[in-house]
Amino acid sequence: MTFYTVMPLELVWPDANGSLPLQSKEIRIGRVLMEIEPVSENEARIVRLLDCELADYLNPDYTPGNTVEYIPAIRQNKP
């Protein structure tokens, strides 16, 4: 059977044990917009690249499955 989809496989076929898929987030590192899944408090796994130059797909630092430093921050609106 061949199944073509643009959706991540975690959404199409969730774990058999009934766990919910991890909450993915979109972040921008430099000029690259990517989808990530938090792994720990300060680390995330790259799921896919969303918006970047073609050459960025060849950059081994942005390969899906690699981990990146991820430190969430809260921005305060200045009055």
mmCIF file of the N, C-alpha and C atoms, coordinates in Angstrom:
data_MODEL
# 
_entry.id   MODEL 
# 
loop_
_atom_site.group_PDB 
_atom_site.id 
_atom_site.type_symbol 
_atom_site.label_atom_id 
_atom_site.label_alt_id 
_atom_site.label_comp_id 
_atom_site.label_asym_id 
_atom_site.label_entity_id 
_atom_site.label_seq_id 
_atom_site.pdbx_PDB_ins_code 
_atom_site.Cartn_x 
_atom_site.Cartn_y 
_atom_site.Cartn_z 
_atom_site.occupancy 
_atom_site.B_iso_or_equiv 
_atom_site.pdbx_formal_charge 
_atom_site.auth_seq_id 
_atom_site.auth_comp_id 
_atom_site.auth_asym_id 
_atom_site.auth_atom_id 
_atom_site.pdbx_PDB_model_num 
ATOM 1   N N  . MET A 1 1  ? 0.835  -1.163 0.000  1.00 0.00 ? 1  MET A N  1 
ATOM 2   C CA . MET A 1 1  ? 0.000  0.000  0.000  1.00 0.00 ? 1  MET A CA 1 
ATOM 3   C C  . MET A 1 1  ? 0.889  1.239  0.000  1.00 0.00 ? 1  MET A C  1 
ATOM 4   N N  . THR A 1 2  ? 0.560  2.219  -0.814 1.00 0.00 ? 2  THR A N  1 
ATOM 5   C CA . THR A 1 2  ? 1.273  3.490  -0.863 1.00 0.00 ? 2  THR A CA 1 
ATOM 6   C C  . THR A 1 2  ? 0.325  4.580  -0.407 1.00 0.00 ? 2  THR A C  1 
ATOM 7   N N  . PHE A 1 3  ? 0.808  5.412  0.502  1.00 0.00 ? 3  PHE A N  1 
ATOM 8   C CA . PHE A 1 3  ? -0.021 6.467  1.064  1.00 0.00 ? 3  PHE A CA 1 
ATOM 9   C C  . PHE A 1 3  ? 0.722  7.782  0.940  1.00 0.00 ? 3  PHE A C  1 
ATOM 10  N N  . TYR A 1 4  ? 0.202  8.700  0.140  1.00 0.00 ? 4  TYR A N  1 
ATOM 11  C CA . TYR A 1 4  ? 0.822  10.005 -0.065 1.00 0.00 ? 4  TYR A CA 1 
ATOM 12  C C  . TYR A 1 4  ? 0.075  11.054 0.756  1.00 0.00 ? 4  TYR A C  1 
ATOM 13  N N  . THR A 1 5  ? 0.821  11.863 1.508  1.00 0.00 ? 5  THR A N  1 
ATOM 14  C CA . THR A 1 5  ? 0.216  12.922 2.289  1.00 0.00 ? 5  THR A CA 1 
ATOM 15  C C  . THR A 1 5  ? 1.245  14.008 2.569  1.00 0.00 ? 5  THR A C  1 
ATOM 16  N N  . VAL A 1 6  ? 0.773  15.227 2.779  1.00 0.00 ? 6  VAL A N  1 
ATOM 17  C CA . VAL A 1 6  ? 1.655  16.319 3.175  1.00 0.00 ? 6  VAL A CA 1 
ATOM 18  C C  . VAL A 1 6  ? 1.634  16.500 4.690  1.00 0.00 ? 6  VAL A C  1 
ATOM 19  N N  . MET A 1 7  ? 0.767  15.767 5.354  1.00 0.00 ? 7  MET A N  1 
ATOM 20  C CA . MET A 1 7  ? 0.665  15.859 6.813  1.00 0.00 ? 7  MET A CA 1 
ATOM 21  C C  . MET A 1 7  ? 1.761  15.027 7.459  1.00 0.00 ? 7  MET A C  1 
ATOM 22  N N  . PRO A 1 8  ? 2.265  15.454 8.632  1.00 0.00 ? 8  PRO A N  1 
ATOM 23  C CA . PRO A 1 8  ? 3.229  14.628 9.355  1.00 0.00 ? 8  PRO A CA 1 
ATOM 24  C C  . PRO A 1 8  ? 2.603  13.279 9.717  1.00 0.00 ? 8  PRO A C  1 
ATOM 25  N N  . LEU A 1 9  ? 3.403  12.233 9.635  1.00 0.00 ? 9  LEU A N  1 
ATOM 26  C CA . LEU A 1 9  ? 2.876  10.888 9.900  1.00 0.00 ? 9  LEU A CA 1 
ATOM 27  C C  . LEU A 1 9  ? 2.349  10.726 11.321 1.00 0.00 ? 9  LEU A C  1 
ATOM 28  N N  . GLU A 1 10 ? 2.873  11.524 12.270 1.00 0.00 ? 10 GLU A N  1 
ATOM 29  C CA . GLU A 1 10 ? 2.392  11.440 13.650 1.00 0.00 ? 10 GLU A CA 1 
ATOM 30  C C  . GLU A 1 10 ? 0.921  11.837 13.748 1.00 0.00 ? 10 GLU A C  1 
ATOM 31  N N  . LEU A 1 11 ? 0.462  12.701 12.847 1.00 0.00 ? 11 LEU A N  1 
ATOM 32  C CA . LEU A 1 11 ? -0.947 13.094 12.861 1.00 0.00 ? 11 LEU A CA 1 
ATOM 33  C C  . LEU A 1 11 ? -1.824 12.069 12.151 1.00 0.00 ? 11 LEU A C  1 
ATOM 34  N N  . VAL A 1 12 ? -1.261 11.413 11.145 1.00 0.00 ? 12 VAL A N  1 
ATOM 35  C CA . VAL A 1 12 ? -2.031 10.427 10.388 1.00 0.00 ? 12 VAL A CA 1 
ATOM 36  C C  . VAL A 1 12 ? -2.167 9.133  11.178 1.00 0.00 ? 12 VAL A C  1 
ATOM 37  N N  . TRP A 1 13 ? -1.053 8.653  11.724 1.00 0.00 ? 13 TRP A N  1 
ATOM 38  C CA . TRP A 1 13 ? -1.049 7.416  12.501 1.00 0.00 ? 13 TRP A CA 1 
ATOM 39  C C  . TRP A 1 13 ? -0.478 7.682  13.878 1.00 0.00 ? 13 TRP A C  1 
ATOM 40  N N  . PRO A 1 14 ? -1.316 8.059  14.860 1.00 0.00 ? 14 PRO A N  1 
ATOM 41  C CA . PRO A 1 14 ? -0.794 8.271  16.211 1.00 0.00 ? 14 PRO A CA 1 
ATOM 42  C C  . PRO A 1 14 ? -0.298 6.950  16.806 1.00 0.00 ? 14 PRO A C  1 
ATOM 43  N N  . ASP A 1 15 ? 0.466  7.053  17.876 1.00 0.00 ? 15 ASP A N  1 
ATOM 44  C CA . ASP A 1 15 ? 0.999  5.857  18.540 1.00 0.00 ? 15 ASP A CA 1 
ATOM 45  C C  . ASP A 1 15 ? -0.120 4.874  18.871 1.00 0.00 ? 15 ASP A C  1 
ATOM 46  N N  . ALA A 1 16 ? 0.216  3.609  18.811 1.00 0.00 ? 16 ALA A N  1 
ATOM 47  C CA . ALA A 1 16 ? -0.774 2.572  19.108 1.00 0.00 ? 16 ALA A CA 1 
ATOM 48  C C  . ALA A 1 16 ? -1.184 2.590  20.577 1.00 0.00 ? 16 ALA A C  1 
ATOM 49  N N  . ASN A 1 17 ? -0.329 3.162  21.449 1.00 0.00 ? 17 ASN A N  1 
ATOM 50  C CA . ASN A 1 17 ? -0.660 3.178  22.873 1.00 0.00 ? 17 ASN A CA 1 
ATOM 51  C C  . ASN A 1 17 ? -1.612 4.312  23.248 1.00 0.00 ? 17 ASN A C  1 
ATOM 52  N N  . GLY A 1 18 ? -2.056 5.098  22.262 1.00 0.00 ? 18 GLY A N  1 
ATOM 53  C CA . GLY A 1 18 ? -3.059 6.116  22.514 1.00 0.00 ? 18 GLY A CA 1 
ATOM 54  C C  . GLY A 1 18 ? -2.522 7.432  23.030 1.00 0.00 ? 18 GLY A C  1 
ATOM 55  N N  . SER A 1 19 ? -1.208 7.607  23.044 1.00 0.00 ? 19 SER A N  1 
ATOM 56  C CA . SER A 1 19 ? -0.666 8.871  23.520 1.00 0.00 ? 19 SER A CA 1 
ATOM 57  C C  . SER A 1 19 ? -0.887 9.971  22.486 1.00 0.00 ? 19 SER A C  1 
ATOM 58  N N  . LEU A 1 20 ? -1.005 11.183 22.962 1.00 0.00 ? 20 LEU A N  1 
ATOM 59  C CA . LEU A 1 20 ? -1.212 12.308 22.072 1.00 0.00 ? 20 LEU A CA 1 
ATOM 60  C C  . LEU A 1 20 ? 0.103  12.699 21.413 1.00 0.00 ? 20 LEU A C  1 
ATOM 61  N N  . PRO A 1 21 ? 0.053  13.180 20.172 1.00 0.00 ? 21 PRO A N  1 
ATOM 62  C CA . PRO A 1 21 ? 1.285  13.625 19.538 1.00 0.00 ? 21 PRO A CA 1 
ATOM 63  C C  . PRO A 1 21 ? 1.846  14.854 20.254 1.00 0.00 ? 21 PRO A C  1 
ATOM 64  N N  . LEU A 1 22 ? 3.165  15.025 20.178 1.00 0.00 ? 22 LEU A N  1 
ATOM 65  C CA . LEU A 1 22 ? 3.792  16.176 20.805 1.00 0.00 ? 22 LEU A CA 1 
ATOM 66  C C  . LEU A 1 22 ? 3.309  17.465 20.155 1.00 0.00 ? 22 LEU A C  1 
ATOM 67  N N  . GLN A 1 23 ? 3.268  18.512 20.921 1.00 0.00 ? 23 GLN A N  1 
ATOM 68  C CA . GLN A 1 23 ? 2.842  19.808 20.406 1.00 0.00 ? 23 GLN A CA 1 
ATOM 69  C C  . GLN A 1 23 ? 3.995  20.430 19.633 1.00 0.00 ? 23 GLN A C  1 
ATOM 70  N N  . SER A 1 24 ? 3.800  20.627 18.352 1.00 0.00 ? 24 SER A N  1 
ATOM 71  C CA . SER A 1 24 ? 4.855  21.237 17.552 1.00 0.00 ? 24 SER A CA 1 
ATOM 72  C C  . SER A 1 24 ? 4.695  22.752 17.572 1.00 0.00 ? 24 SER A C  1 
ATOM 73  N N  . LYS A 1 25 ? 5.792  23.434 17.322 1.00 0.00 ? 25 LYS A N  1 
ATOM 74  C CA . LYS A 1 25 ? 5.818  24.889 17.305 1.00 0.00 ? 25 LYS A CA 1 
ATOM 75  C C  . LYS A 1 25 ? 6.614  25.332 16.092 1.00 0.00 ? 25 LYS A C  1 
ATOM 76  N N  . GLU A 1 26 ? 6.383  26.563 15.679 1.00 0.00 ? 26 GLU A N  1 
ATOM 77  C CA . GLU A 1 26 ? 7.146  27.145 14.584 1.00 0.00 ? 26 GLU A CA 1 
ATOM 78  C C  . GLU A 1 26 ? 8.096  28.181 15.159 1.00 0.00 ? 26 GLU A C  1 
ATOM 79  N N  . ILE A 1 27 ? 9.376  28.080 14.792 1.00 0.00 ? 27 ILE A N  1 
ATOM 80  C CA . ILE A 1 27 ? 10.368 29.061 15.223 1.00 0.00 ? 27 ILE A CA 1 
ATOM 81  C C  . ILE A 1 27 ? 11.189 29.472 14.013 1.00 0.00 ? 27 ILE A C  1 
ATOM 82  N N  . ARG A 1 28 ? 11.831 30.619 14.136 1.00 0.00 ? 28 ARG A N  1 
ATOM 83  C CA . ARG A 1 28 ? 12.711 31.099 13.078 1.00 0.00 ? 28 ARG A CA 1 
ATOM 84  C C  . ARG A 1 28 ? 14.119 31.184 13.650 1.00 0.00 ? 28 ARG A C  1 
ATOM 85  N N  . ILE A 1 29 ? 15.052 30.513 12.991 1.00 0.00 ? 29 ILE A N  1 
ATOM 86  C CA . ILE A 1 29 ? 16.461 30.591 13.333 1.00 0.00 ? 29 ILE A CA 1 
ATOM 87  C C  . ILE A 1 29 ? 17.146 31.236 12.139 1.00 0.00 ? 29 ILE A C  1 
ATOM 88  N N  . GLY A 1 30 ? 17.593 32.456 12.330 1.00 0.00 ? 30 GLY A N  1 
ATOM 89  C CA . GLY A 1 30 ? 18.150 33.207 11.211 1.00 0.00 ? 30 GLY A CA 1 
ATOM 90  C C  . GLY A 1 30 ? 17.063 33.468 10.189 1.00 0.00 ? 30 GLY A C  1 
ATOM 91  N N  . ARG A 1 31 ? 17.257 32.991 8.970  1.00 0.00 ? 31 ARG A N  1 
ATOM 92  C CA . ARG A 1 31 ? 16.255 33.193 7.918  1.00 0.00 ? 31 ARG A CA 1 
ATOM 93  C C  . ARG A 1 31 ? 15.409 31.951 7.674  1.00 0.00 ? 31 ARG A C  1 
ATOM 94  N N  . VAL A 1 32 ? 15.573 30.933 8.517  1.00 0.00 ? 32 VAL A N  1 
ATOM 95  C CA . VAL A 1 32 ? 14.897 29.647 8.321  1.00 0.00 ? 32 VAL A CA 1 
ATOM 96  C C  . VAL A 1 32 ? 13.735 29.503 9.293  1.00 0.00 ? 32 VAL A C  1 
ATOM 97  N N  . LEU A 1 33 ? 12.520 29.360 8.762  1.00 0.00 ? 33 LEU A N  1 
ATOM 98  C CA . LEU A 1 33 ? 11.344 29.058 9.570  1.00 0.00 ? 33 LEU A CA 1 
ATOM 99  C C  . LEU A 1 33 ? 11.179 27.546 9.584  1.00 0.00 ? 33 LEU A C  1 
ATOM 100 N N  . MET A 1 34 ? 11.103 26.964 10.782 1.00 0.00 ? 34 MET A N  1 
ATOM 101 C CA . MET A 1 34 ? 11.015 25.508 10.900 1.00 0.00 ? 34 MET A CA 1 
ATOM 102 C C  . MET A 1 34 ? 9.964  25.113 11.917 1.00 0.00 ? 34 MET A C  1 
ATOM 103 N N  . GLU A 1 35 ? 9.481  23.884 11.774 1.00 0.00 ? 35 GLU A N  1 
ATOM 104 C CA . GLU A 1 35 ? 8.577  23.288 12.743 1.00 0.00 ? 35 GLU A CA 1 
ATOM 105 C C  . GLU A 1 35 ? 9.421  22.422 13.659 1.00 0.00 ? 35 GLU A C  1 
ATOM 106 N N  . ILE A 1 36 ? 9.209  22.573 14.967 1.00 0.00 ? 36 ILE A N  1 
ATOM 107 C CA . ILE A 1 36 ? 9.972  21.803 15.952 1.00 0.00 ? 36 ILE A CA 1 
ATOM 108 C C  . ILE A 1 36 ? 9.028  21.126 16.937 1.00 0.00 ? 36 ILE A C  1 
ATOM 109 N N  . GLU A 1 37 ? 9.541  20.099 17.601 1.00 0.00 ? 37 GLU A N  1 
ATOM 110 C CA . GLU A 1 37 ? 8.842  19.451 18.716 1.00 0.00 ? 37 GLU A CA 1 
ATOM 111 C C  . GLU A 1 37 ? 9.736  19.548 19.940 1.00 0.00 ? 37 GLU A C  1 
ATOM 112 N N  . PRO A 1 38 ? 9.262  20.160 21.021 1.00 0.00 ? 38 PRO A N  1 
ATOM 113 C CA . PRO A 1 38 ? 10.077 20.235 22.236 1.00 0.00 ? 38 PRO A CA 1 
ATOM 114 C C  . PRO A 1 38 ? 10.416 18.838 22.755 1.00 0.00 ? 38 PRO A C  1 
ATOM 115 N N  . VAL A 1 39 ? 11.687 18.661 23.104 1.00 0.00 ? 39 VAL A N  1 
ATOM 116 C CA . VAL A 1 39 ? 12.165 17.384 23.644 1.00 0.00 ? 39 VAL A CA 1 
ATOM 117 C C  . VAL A 1 39 ? 12.374 17.521 25.150 1.00 0.00 ? 39 VAL A C  1 
ATOM 118 N N  . SER A 1 40 ? 12.938 18.642 25.563 1.00 0.00 ? 40 SER A N  1 
ATOM 119 C CA . SER A 1 40 ? 13.146 18.931 26.980 1.00 0.00 ? 40 SER A CA 1 
ATOM 120 C C  . SER A 1 40 ? 12.937 20.428 27.180 1.00 0.00 ? 40 SER A C  1 
ATOM 121 N N  . GLU A 1 41 ? 13.310 20.921 28.360 1.00 0.00 ? 41 GLU A N  1 
ATOM 122 C CA . GLU A 1 41 ? 13.093 22.334 28.654 1.00 0.00 ? 41 GLU A CA 1 
ATOM 123 C C  . GLU A 1 41 ? 13.862 23.265 27.727 1.00 0.00 ? 41 GLU A C  1 
ATOM 124 N N  . ASN A 1 42 ? 15.033 22.842 27.273 1.00 0.00 ? 42 ASN A N  1 
ATOM 125 C CA . ASN A 1 42 ? 15.860 23.737 26.459 1.00 0.00 ? 42 ASN A CA 1 
ATOM 126 C C  . ASN A 1 42 ? 16.335 23.091 25.152 1.00 0.00 ? 42 ASN A C  1 
ATOM 127 N N  . GLU A 1 43 ? 15.628 22.078 24.686 1.00 0.00 ? 43 GLU A N  1 
ATOM 128 C CA . GLU A 1 43 ? 16.033 21.380 23.472 1.00 0.00 ? 43 GLU A CA 1 
ATOM 129 C C  . GLU A 1 43 ? 14.794 20.973 22.674 1.00 0.00 ? 43 GLU A C  1 
ATOM 130 N N  . ALA A 1 44 ? 14.910 21.041 21.349 1.00 0.00 ? 44 ALA A N  1 
ATOM 131 C CA . ALA A 1 44 ? 13.798 20.667 20.483 1.00 0.00 ? 44 ALA A CA 1 
ATOM 132 C C  . ALA A 1 44 ? 14.328 19.920 19.266 1.00 0.00 ? 44 ALA A C  1 
ATOM 133 N N  . ARG A 1 45 ? 13.471 19.085 18.675 1.00 0.00 ? 45 ARG A N  1 
ATOM 134 C CA . ARG A 1 45 ? 13.828 18.303 17.489 1.00 0.00 ? 45 ARG A CA 1 
ATOM 135 C C  . ARG A 1 45 ? 13.202 18.970 16.273 1.00 0.00 ? 45 ARG A C  1 
ATOM 136 N N  . ILE A 1 46 ? 13.984 19.111 15.206 1.00 0.00 ? 46 ILE A N  1 
ATOM 137 C CA . ILE A 1 46 ? 13.468 19.695 13.966 1.00 0.00 ? 46 ILE A CA 1 
ATOM 138 C C  . ILE A 1 46 ? 12.564 18.679 13.281 1.00 0.00 ? 46 ILE A C  1 
ATOM 139 N N  . VAL A 1 47 ? 11.349 19.100 12.948 1.00 0.00 ? 47 VAL A N  1 
ATOM 140 C CA . VAL A 1 47 ? 10.405 18.242 12.239 1.00 0.00 ? 47 VAL A CA 1 
ATOM 141 C C  . VAL A 1 47 ? 10.517 18.480 10.736 1.00 0.00 ? 47 VAL A C  1 
ATOM 142 N N  . ARG A 1 48 ? 10.453 19.743 10.331 1.00 0.00 ? 48 ARG A N  1 
ATOM 143 C CA . ARG A 1 48 ? 10.563 20.071 8.908  1.00 0.00 ? 48 ARG A CA 1 
ATOM 144 C C  . ARG A 1 48 ? 10.850 21.555 8.749  1.00 0.00 ? 48 ARG A C  1 
ATOM 145 N N  . LEU A 1 49 ? 11.369 21.910 7.590  1.00 0.00 ? 49 LEU A N  1 
ATOM 146 C CA . LEU A 1 49 ? 11.614 23.301 7.246  1.00 0.00 ? 49 LEU A CA 1 
ATOM 147 C C  . LEU A 1 49 ? 10.382 23.838 6.539  1.00 0.00 ? 49 LEU A C  1 
ATOM 148 N N  . LEU A 1 50 ? 9.952  25.035 6.923  1.00 0.00 ? 50 LEU A N  1 
ATOM 149 C CA . LEU A 1 50 ? 8.736  25.607 6.360  1.00 0.00 ? 50 LEU A CA 1 
ATOM 150 C C  . LEU A 1 50 ? 9.009  26.727 5.362  1.00 0.00 ? 50 LEU A C  1 
ATOM 151 N N  . ASP A 1 51 ? 9.977  27.584 5.661  1.00 0.00 ? 51 ASP A N  1 
ATOM 152 C CA . ASP A 1 51 ? 10.263 28.717 4.789  1.00 0.00 ? 51 ASP A CA 1 
ATOM 153 C C  . ASP A 1 51 ? 11.760 28.992 4.840  1.00 0.00 ? 51 ASP A C  1 
ATOM 154 N N  . CYS A 1 52 ? 12.437 28.753 3.721  1.00 0.00 ? 52 CYS A N  1 
ATOM 155 C CA . CYS A 1 52 ? 13.875 28.966 3.674  1.00 0.00 ? 52 CYS A CA 1 
ATOM 156 C C  . CYS A 1 52 ? 14.345 29.023 2.221  1.00 0.00 ? 52 CYS A C  1 
ATOM 157 N N  . GLU A 1 53 ? 15.598 29.374 2.051  1.00 0.00 ? 53 GLU A N  1 
ATOM 158 C CA . GLU A 1 53 ? 16.214 29.353 0.732  1.00 0.00 ? 53 GLU A CA 1 
ATOM 159 C C  . GLU A 1 53 ? 16.494 27.892 0.359  1.00 0.00 ? 53 GLU A C  1 
ATOM 160 N N  . LEU A 1 54 ? 16.620 27.622 -0.936 1.00 0.00 ? 54 LEU A N  1 
ATOM 161 C CA . LEU A 1 54 ? 16.888 26.244 -1.379 1.00 0.00 ? 54 LEU A CA 1 
ATOM 162 C C  . LEU A 1 54 ? 18.200 25.710 -0.817 1.00 0.00 ? 54 LEU A C  1 
ATOM 163 N N  . ALA A 1 55 ? 19.193 26.552 -0.693 1.00 0.00 ? 55 ALA A N  1 
ATOM 164 C CA . ALA A 1 55 ? 20.488 26.106 -0.170 1.00 0.00 ? 55 ALA A CA 1 
ATOM 165 C C  . ALA A 1 55 ? 20.396 25.655 1.282  1.00 0.00 ? 55 ALA A C  1 
ATOM 166 N N  . ASP A 1 56 ? 19.417 26.170 2.033  1.00 0.00 ? 56 ASP A N  1 
ATOM 167 C CA . ASP A 1 56 ? 19.278 25.787 3.435  1.00 0.00 ? 56 ASP A CA 1 
ATOM 168 C C  . ASP A 1 56 ? 18.879 24.324 3.595  1.00 0.00 ? 56 ASP A C  1 
ATOM 169 N N  . TYR A 1 57 ? 18.239 23.744 2.589  1.00 0.00 ? 57 TYR A N  1 
ATOM 170 C CA . TYR A 1 57 ? 17.891 22.322 2.656  1.00 0.00 ? 57 TYR A CA 1 
ATOM 171 C C  . TYR A 1 57 ? 19.137 21.446 2.658  1.00 0.00 ? 57 TYR A C  1 
ATOM 172 N N  . LEU A 1 58 ? 20.239 21.953 2.134  1.00 0.00 ? 58 LEU A N  1 
ATOM 173 C CA . LEU A 1 58 ? 21.490 21.203 2.099  1.00 0.00 ? 58 LEU A CA 1 
ATOM 174 C C  . LEU A 1 58 ? 22.337 21.404 3.352  1.00 0.00 ? 58 LEU A C  1 
ATOM 175 N N  . ASN A 1 59 ? 21.942 22.314 4.219  1.00 0.00 ? 59 ASN A N  1 
ATOM 176 C CA . ASN A 1 59 ? 22.671 22.588 5.448  1.00 0.00 ? 59 ASN A CA 1 
ATOM 177 C C  . ASN A 1 59 ? 22.409 21.462 6.447  1.00 0.00 ? 59 ASN A C  1 
ATOM 178 N N  . PRO A 1 60 ? 23.456 20.720 6.838  1.00 0.00 ? 60 PRO A N  1 
ATOM 179 C CA . PRO A 1 60 ? 23.238 19.588 7.761  1.00 0.00 ? 60 PRO A CA 1 
ATOM 180 C C  . PRO A 1 60 ? 22.735 20.016 9.134  1.00 0.00 ? 60 PRO A C  1 
ATOM 181 N N  . ASP A 1 61 ? 22.903 21.284 9.513  1.00 0.00 ? 61 ASP A N  1 
ATOM 182 C CA . ASP A 1 61 ? 22.397 21.755 10.808 1.00 0.00 ? 61 ASP A CA 1 
ATOM 183 C C  . ASP A 1 61 ? 20.879 21.788 10.847 1.00 0.00 ? 61 ASP A C  1 
ATOM 184 N N  . TYR A 1 62 ? 20.228 21.867 9.678  1.00 0.00 ? 62 TYR A N  1 
ATOM 185 C CA . TYR A 1 62 ? 18.771 21.980 9.607  1.00 0.00 ? 62 TYR A CA 1 
ATOM 186 C C  . TYR A 1 62 ? 18.105 20.676 9.164  1.00 0.00 ? 62 TYR A C  1 
ATOM 187 N N  . THR A 1 63 ? 18.793 19.568 9.245  1.00 0.00 ? 63 THR A N  1 
ATOM 188 C CA . THR A 1 63 ? 18.228 18.287 8.850  1.00 0.00 ? 63 THR A CA 1 
ATOM 189 C C  . THR A 1 63 ? 17.134 17.869 9.830  1.00 0.00 ? 63 THR A C  1 
ATOM 190 N N  . PRO A 1 64 ? 15.952 17.484 9.329  1.00 0.00 ? 64 PRO A N  1 
ATOM 191 C CA . PRO A 1 64 ? 14.905 16.994 10.243 1.00 0.00 ? 64 PRO A CA 1 
ATOM 192 C C  . PRO A 1 64 ? 15.430 15.837 11.093 1.00 0.00 ? 64 PRO A C  1 
ATOM 193 N N  . GLY A 1 65 ? 15.114 15.893 12.377 1.00 0.00 ? 65 GLY A N  1 
ATOM 194 C CA . GLY A 1 65 ? 15.603 14.907 13.328 1.00 0.00 ? 65 GLY A CA 1 
ATOM 195 C C  . GLY A 1 65 ? 16.733 15.452 14.184 1.00 0.00 ? 65 GLY A C  1 
ATOM 196 N N  . ASN A 1 66 ? 17.440 16.474 13.700 1.00 0.00 ? 66 ASN A N  1 
ATOM 197 C CA . ASN A 1 66 ? 18.483 17.109 14.508 1.00 0.00 ? 66 ASN A CA 1 
ATOM 198 C C  . ASN A 1 66 ? 17.850 17.873 15.650 1.00 0.00 ? 66 ASN A C  1 
ATOM 199 N N  . THR A 1 67 ? 18.627 18.110 16.694 1.00 0.00 ? 67 THR A N  1 
ATOM 200 C CA . THR A 1 67 ? 18.126 18.888 17.814 1.00 0.00 ? 67 THR A CA 1 
ATOM 201 C C  . THR A 1 67 ? 18.740 20.277 17.793 1.00 0.00 ? 67 THR A C  1 
ATOM 202 N N  . VAL A 1 68 ? 17.972 21.240 18.268 1.00 0.00 ? 68 VAL A N  1 
ATOM 203 C CA . VAL A 1 68 ? 18.421 22.623 18.371 1.00 0.00 ? 68 VAL A CA 1 
ATOM 204 C C  . VAL A 1 68 ? 18.143 23.115 19.781 1.00 0.00 ? 68 VAL A C  1 
ATOM 205 N N  . GLU A 1 69 ? 18.891 24.134 20.196 1.00 0.00 ? 69 GLU A N  1 
ATOM 206 C CA . GLU A 1 69 ? 18.645 24.743 21.497 1.00 0.00 ? 69 GLU A CA 1 
ATOM 207 C C  . GLU A 1 69 ? 17.358 25.546 21.404 1.00 0.00 ? 69 GLU A C  1 
ATOM 208 N N  . TYR A 1 70 ? 16.465 25.328 22.344 1.00 0.00 ? 70 TYR A N  1 
ATOM 209 C CA . TYR A 1 70 ? 15.154 25.972 22.323 1.00 0.00 ? 70 TYR A CA 1 
ATOM 210 C C  . TYR A 1 70 ? 14.850 26.486 23.720 1.00 0.00 ? 70 TYR A C  1 
ATOM 211 N N  . ILE A 1 71 ? 14.884 27.813 23.875 1.00 0.00 ? 71 ILE A N  1 
ATOM 212 C CA . ILE A 1 71 ? 14.593 28.430 25.158 1.00 0.00 ? 71 ILE A CA 1 
ATOM 213 C C  . ILE A 1 71 ? 13.421 29.383 24.957 1.00 0.00 ? 71 ILE A C  1 
ATOM 214 N N  . PRO A 1 72 ? 12.208 28.983 25.342 1.00 0.00 ? 72 PRO A N  1 
ATOM 215 C CA . PRO A 1 72 ? 11.050 29.858 25.179 1.00 0.00 ? 72 PRO A CA 1 
ATOM 216 C C  . PRO A 1 72 ? 11.217 31.132 26.009 1.00 0.00 ? 72 PRO A C  1 
ATOM 217 N N  . ALA A 1 73 ? 10.764 32.243 25.456 1.00 0.00 ? 73 ALA A N  1 
ATOM 218 C CA . ALA A 1 73 ? 10.842 33.527 26.164 1.00 0.00 ? 73 ALA A CA 1 
ATOM 219 C C  . ALA A 1 73 ? 9.494  34.224 26.064 1.00 0.00 ? 73 ALA A C  1 
ATOM 220 N N  . ILE A 1 74 ? 9.218  35.042 27.055 1.00 0.00 ? 74 ILE A N  1 
ATOM 221 C CA . ILE A 1 74 ? 7.987  35.824 27.067 1.00 0.00 ? 74 ILE A CA 1 
ATOM 222 C C  . ILE A 1 74 ? 8.348  37.272 26.770 1.00 0.00 ? 74 ILE A C  1 
ATOM 223 N N  . ARG A 1 75 ? 7.692  37.831 25.762 1.00 0.00 ? 75 ARG A N  1 
ATOM 224 C CA . ARG A 1 75 ? 7.918  39.230 25.443 1.00 0.00 ? 75 ARG A CA 1 
ATOM 225 C C  . ARG A 1 75 ? 6.915  40.088 26.191 1.00 0.00 ? 75 ARG A C  1 
ATOM 226 N N  . GLN A 1 76 ? 7.399  41.192 26.726 1.00 0.00 ? 76 GLN A N  1 
ATOM 227 C CA . GLN A 1 76 ? 6.509  42.116 27.411 1.00 0.00 ? 76 GLN A CA 1 
ATOM 228 C C  . GLN A 1 76 ? 6.239  43.296 26.489 1.00 0.00 ? 76 GLN A C  1 
ATOM 229 N N  . ASN A 1 77 ? 4.988  43.664 26.376 1.00 0.00 ? 77 ASN A N  1 
ATOM 230 C CA . ASN A 1 77 ? 4.625  44.846 25.591 1.00 0.00 ? 77 ASN A CA 1 
ATOM 231 C C  . ASN A 1 77 ? 4.970  46.081 26.387 1.00 0.00 ? 77 ASN A C  1 
ATOM 232 N N  . LYS A 1 78 ? 5.690  46.990 25.768 1.00 0.00 ? 78 LYS A N  1 
ATOM 233 C CA . LYS A 1 78 ? 6.045  48.225 26.452 1.00 0.00 ? 78 LYS A CA 1 
ATOM 234 C C  . LYS A 1 78 ? 4.896  49.212 26.330 1.00 0.00 ? 78 LYS A C  1 
ATOM 235 N N  . PRO A 1 79 ? 4.527  49.835 27.449 1.00 0.00 ? 79 PRO A N  1 
ATOM 236 C CA . PRO A 1 79 ? 3.386  50.772 27.419 1.00 0.00 ? 79 PRO A CA 1 
ATOM 237 C C  . PRO A 1 79 ? 3.710  52.063 26.670 1.00 0.00 ? 79 PRO A C  1 
# 
